[in-house]
JSON list of C-alpha atoms and ligand atoms in Angstrom, two decimals:
[
{"chain": "P", "resi": 193, "resn": "UNK", "atom": "CA", "xyz": [-28.51, 3.11, 24.59]},
{"chain": "P", "resi": 194, "resn": "UNK", "atom": "CA", "xyz": [-25.08, 2.87, 22.65]},
{"chain": "P", "resi": 195, "resn": "UNK", "atom": "CA", "xyz": [-24.57, -0.16, 20.68]},
{"chain": "P", "resi": 196, "resn": "UNK", "atom": "CA", "xyz": [-20.90, -1.72, 19.95]},
{"chain": "P", "resi": 197, "resn": "UNK", "atom": "CA", "xyz": [-20.03, -1.48, 16.24]},
{"chain": "P", "resi": 198, "resn": "UNK", "atom": "CA", "xyz": [-19.04, -5.30, 15.25]},
{"chain": "P", "resi": 199, "resn": "UNK", "atom": "CA", "xyz": [-16.54, -6.35, 13.65]},
{"chain": "P", "resi": 200, "resn": "UNK", "atom": "CA", "xyz": [-17.92, -6.86, 9.60]},
{"chain": "P", "resi": 201, "resn": "UNK", "atom": "CA", "xyz": [-18.95, -2.08, 10.99]},
{"chain": "P", "resi": 202, "resn": "UNK", "atom": "CA", "xyz": [-15.30, -1.42, 12.11]},
{"chain": "P", "resi": 203, "resn": "UNK", "atom": "CA", "xyz": [-13.45, -3.63, 9.46]},
{"chain": "P", "resi": 204, "resn": "UNK", "atom": "CA", "xyz": [-15.77, -1.74, 6.55]},
{"chain": "P", "resi": 205, "resn": "UNK", "atom": "CA", "xyz": [-15.26, 1.87, 7.90]},
{"chain": "P", "resi": 206, "resn": "UNK", "atom": "CA", "xyz": [-11.18, 1.14, 7.98]},
{"chain": "P", "resi": 207, "resn": "UNK", "atom": "CA", "xyz": [-10.87, -0.15, 4.54]},
{"chain": "P", "resi": 208, "resn": "UNK", "atom": "CA", "xyz": [-13.60, 2.43, 2.64]},
{"chain": "P", "resi": 209, "resn": "UNK", "atom": "CA", "xyz": [-11.60, 4.70, 4.62]},
{"chain": "P", "resi": 210, "resn": "UNK", "atom": "CA", "xyz": [-8.69, 3.63, 3.76]},
{"chain": "P", "resi": 211, "resn": "UNK", "atom": "CA", "xyz": [-9.60, 3.19, -0.44]},
{"chain": "P", "resi": 212, "resn": "UNK", "atom": "CA", "xyz": [-9.97, 6.87, 0.21]},
{"chain": "P", "resi": 213, "resn": "UNK", "atom": "CA", "xyz": [-7.05, 7.42, 1.30]},
{"chain": "P", "resi": 214, "resn": "UNK", "atom": "CA", "xyz": [-6.07, 6.00, -1.75]},
{"chain": "P", "resi": 215, "resn": "UNK", "atom": "CA", "xyz": [-7.85, 7.77, -4.04]},
{"chain": "P", "resi": 216, "resn": "UNK", "atom": "CA", "xyz": [-9.11, 4.29, -5.65]},
{"chain": "P", "resi": 217, "resn": "UNK", "atom": "CA", "xyz": [-12.26, 4.02, -8.11]},
{"chain": "P", "resi": 218, "resn": "UNK", "atom": "CA", "xyz": [-13.67, 2.11, -9.28]},
{"chain": "P", "resi": 219, "resn": "UNK", "atom": "CA", "xyz": [-13.35, 2.39, -13.97]},
{"chain": "P", "resi": 220, "resn": "UNK", "atom": "CA", "xyz": [-15.94, 0.24, -15.72]},
{"chain": "P", "resi": 221, "resn": "UNK", "atom": "CA", "xyz": [-16.52, -0.57, -19.75]},
{"chain": "P", "resi": 222, "resn": "UNK", "atom": "CA", "xyz": [-19.79, -1.23, -20.17]},
{"chain": "P", "resi": 223, "resn": "UNK", "atom": "CA", "xyz": [-19.46, -2.20, -24.00]},
{"chain": "P", "resi": 224, "resn": "UNK", "atom": "CA", "xyz": [-17.05, -5.37, -22.67]},
{"chain": "P", "resi": 225, "resn": "UNK", "atom": "CA", "xyz": [-19.83, -6.48, -19.46]},
{"chain": "P", "resi": 226, "resn": "UNK", "atom": "CA", "xyz": [-22.44, -9.95, -20.21]},
{"chain": "P", "resi": 227, "resn": "UNK", "atom": "CA", "xyz": [-24.04, -9.63, -16.95]},
{"chain": "P", "resi": 228, "resn": "UNK", "atom": "CA", "xyz": [-22.98, -12.68, -15.96]},
{"chain": "P", "resi": 229, "resn": "UNK", "atom": "CA", "xyz": [-23.79, -11.66, -12.32]},
{"chain": "P", "resi": 230, "resn": "UNK", "atom": "CA", "xyz": [-19.95, -12.55, -11.11]},
{"chain": "P", "resi": 231, "resn": "UNK", "atom": "CA", "xyz": [-19.66, -9.33, -9.52]},
{"chain": "P", "resi": 232, "resn": "UNK", "atom": "CA", "xyz": [-23.39, -8.94, -7.88]},
{"chain": "P", "resi": 233, "resn": "UNK", "atom": "CA", "xyz": [-22.47, -12.05, -6.37]},
{"chain": "P", "resi": 234, "resn": "UNK", "atom": "CA", "xyz": [-18.82, -11.47, -4.49]},
{"chain": "P", "resi": 235, "resn": "UNK", "atom": "CA", "xyz": [-19.84, -8.09, -4.28]},
{"chain": "P", "resi": 236, "resn": "UNK", "atom": "CA", "xyz": [-18.95, -7.69, -0.18]},
{"chain": "P", "resi": 237, "resn": "UNK", "atom": "CA", "xyz": [-20.88, -4.11, -0.68]},
{"chain": "P", "resi": 238, "resn": "UNK", "atom": "CA", "xyz": [-23.76, -4.30, -2.62]},
{"chain": "P", "resi": 239, "resn": "UNK", "atom": "CA", "xyz": [-22.03, -1.66, -5.10]},
{"chain": "P", "resi": 240, "resn": "UNK", "atom": "CA", "xyz": [-23.49, -4.19, -8.53]},
{"chain": "P", "resi": 241, "resn": "UNK", "atom": "CA", "xyz": [-27.04, -3.95, -9.80]},
{"chain": "P", "resi": 242, "resn": "UNK", "atom": "CA", "xyz": [-28.05, -4.84, -13.15]},
{"chain": "P", "resi": 243, "resn": "UNK", "atom": "CA", "xyz": [-29.64, -2.59, -15.58]},
{"chain": "P", "resi": 244, "resn": "UNK", "atom": "CA", "xyz": [-33.41, -2.69, -15.96]},
{"chain": "P", "resi": 245, "resn": "UNK", "atom": "CA", "xyz": [-33.86, -4.63, -19.23]},
{"chain": "P", "resi": 246, "resn": "UNK", "atom": "CA", "xyz": [-31.27, -6.95, -17.10]},
{"chain": "P", "resi": 247, "resn": "UNK", "atom": "CA", "xyz": [-28.06, -6.45, -20.63]},
{"chain": "P", "resi": 248, "resn": "UNK", "atom": "CA", "xyz": [-25.36, -4.52, -18.50]},
{"chain": "P", "resi": 249, "resn": "UNK", "atom": "CA", "xyz": [-23.98, -4.20, -14.85]},
{"chain": "P", "resi": 250, "resn": "UNK", "atom": "CA", "xyz": [-24.52, -0.63, -13.03]},
{"chain": "P", "resi": 251, "resn": "UNK", "atom": "CA", "xyz": [-21.93, 0.07, -10.23]},
{"chain": "P", "resi": 252, "resn": "UNK", "atom": "CA", "xyz": [-23.10, 2.37, -7.80]},
{"chain": "P", "resi": 253, "resn": "UNK", "atom": "CA", "xyz": [-21.14, 3.29, -5.65]},
{"chain": "P", "resi": 254, "resn": "UNK", "atom": "CA", "xyz": [-22.87, 1.87, -1.79]},
{"chain": "P", "resi": 255, "resn": "UNK", "atom": "CA", "xyz": [-19.25, 2.12, 0.00]},
{"chain": "P", "resi": 256, "resn": "UNK", "atom": "CA", "xyz": [-16.87, 0.19, -1.87]},
{"chain": "P", "resi": 257, "resn": "UNK", "atom": "CA", "xyz": [-14.01, -0.83, -0.01]},
{"chain": "P", "resi": 258, "resn": "UNK", "atom": "CA", "xyz": [-11.38, -1.56, -2.77]},
{"chain": "P", "resi": 259, "resn": "UNK", "atom": "CA", "xyz": [-11.02, -4.87, -2.01]},
{"chain": "P", "resi": 260, "resn": "UNK", "atom": "CA", "xyz": [-11.14, -5.89, -5.66]},
{"chain": "P", "resi": 261, "resn": "UNK", "atom": "CA", "xyz": [-13.07, -9.14, -5.30]},
{"chain": "P", "resi": 262, "resn": "UNK", "atom": "CA", "xyz": [-14.93, -7.79, -8.68]},
{"chain": "P", "resi": 263, "resn": "UNK", "atom": "CA", "xyz": [-12.54, -7.36, -10.48]},
{"chain": "P", "resi": 264, "resn": "UNK", "atom": "CA", "xyz": [-10.67, -10.46, -9.58]},
{"chain": "P", "resi": 265, "resn": "UNK", "atom": "CA", "xyz": [-13.41, -11.92, -10.64]},
{"chain": "P", "resi": 266, "resn": "UNK", "atom": "CA", "xyz": [-15.55, -10.68, -13.83]},
{"chain": "P", "resi": 267, "resn": "UNK", "atom": "CA", "xyz": [-14.90, -13.13, -15.98]},
{"chain": "P", "resi": 268, "resn": "UNK", "atom": "CA", "xyz": [-14.52, -10.54, -19.44]},
{"chain": "P", "resi": 269, "resn": "UNK", "atom": "CA", "xyz": [-11.98, -8.37, -17.32]},
{"chain": "P", "resi": 270, "resn": "UNK", "atom": "CA", "xyz": [-13.72, -4.81, -18.00]},
{"chain": "P", "resi": 271, "resn": "UNK", "atom": "CA", "xyz": [-13.33, -4.44, -14.22]},
{"chain": "P", "resi": 272, "resn": "UNK", "atom": "CA", "xyz": [-10.30, -2.15, -12.57]},
{"chain": "P", "resi": 273, "resn": "UNK", "atom": "CA", "xyz": [-9.94, -0.71, -9.94]},
{"chain": "P", "resi": 274, "resn": "UNK", "atom": "CA", "xyz": [-7.14, 2.74, -10.38]},
{"chain": "P", "resi": 275, "resn": "UNK", "atom": "CA", "xyz": [-5.66, 5.86, -8.07]},
{"chain": "P", "resi": 276, "resn": "UNK", "atom": "CA", "xyz": [-6.71, 8.89, -9.32]},
{"chain": "P", "resi": 277, "resn": "UNK", "atom": "CA", "xyz": [-3.98, 10.50, -7.37]},
{"chain": "X", "resi": 1201, "resn": "LIG", "atom": "S1", "xyz": [-13.45, -3.41, -5.31]},
{"chain": "X", "resi": 1201, "resn": "LIG", "atom": "FE1", "xyz": [-15.34, -4.66, -6.14]},
{"chain": "X", "resi": 1201, "resn": "LIG", "atom": "S2", "xyz": [-16.17, -6.20, -4.60]},
{"chain": "X", "resi": 1201, "resn": "LIG", "atom": "FE2", "xyz": [-15.04, -4.35, -3.71]},
{"chain": "X", "resi": 1201, "resn": "LIG", "atom": "S3", "xyz": [-16.05, -3.64, -2.51]},
{"chain": "X", "resi": 1201, "resn": "LIG", "atom": "FE3", "xyz": [-15.31, -2.83, -4.20]},
{"chain": "X", "resi": 1201, "resn": "LIG", "atom": "S4", "xyz": [-17.65, -3.35, -5.97]},
{"chain": "X", "resi": 1201, "resn": "LIG", "atom": "FE4", "xyz": [-17.17, -4.65, -4.68]},
{"chain": "X", "resi": 1202, "resn": "LIG", "atom": "S1", "xyz": [-18.70, -9.75, -13.41]},
{"chain": "X", "resi": 1202, "resn": "LIG", "atom": "FE1", "xyz": [-17.35, -8.62, -14.95]},
{"chain": "X", "resi": 1202, "resn": "LIG", "atom": "S2", "xyz": [-19.28, -9.55, -17.16]},
{"chain": "X", "resi": 1202, "resn": "LIG", "atom": "FE2", "xyz": [-20.09, -10.08, -15.34]},
{"chain": "X", "resi": 1202, "resn": "LIG", "atom": "S3", "xyz": [-21.45, -8.84, -14.30]},
{"chain": "X", "resi": 1202, "resn": "LIG", "atom": "FE3", "xyz": [-19.84, -8.32, -14.09]},
{"chain": "X", "resi": 1202, "resn": "LIG", "atom": "S4", "xyz": [-18.84, -6.12, -14.95]},
{"chain": "X", "resi": 1202, "resn": "LIG", "atom": "FE4", "xyz": [-20.53, -7.48, -16.37]}
]
């Protein structure tokens, strides 16, 4: 039996493809991170986590869709989306 993709999974696949085509990558300046957790709270694909000591955020690309939510939400302005092209 096949299952139909959900609207969310279809959109996520579309955004991920769009990000890839635009060559966008997260650039993160760890030096300025205060581990406030705002990026974890807003990322729809769970790309952010805390270090084991809890003192810094860590970016793990679990299908970033380049939505810019983390870049807009970070109070320290240490996250950027940049094109590699
Ligand atoms: S741009 Fe930021 S919030 Fe959006 S999916 Fe990528 S890591 Fe998550
Ligand atoms: S929102 Fe910015 S300062 Fe807060 S944990 Fe994420 S990267 Fe660090």
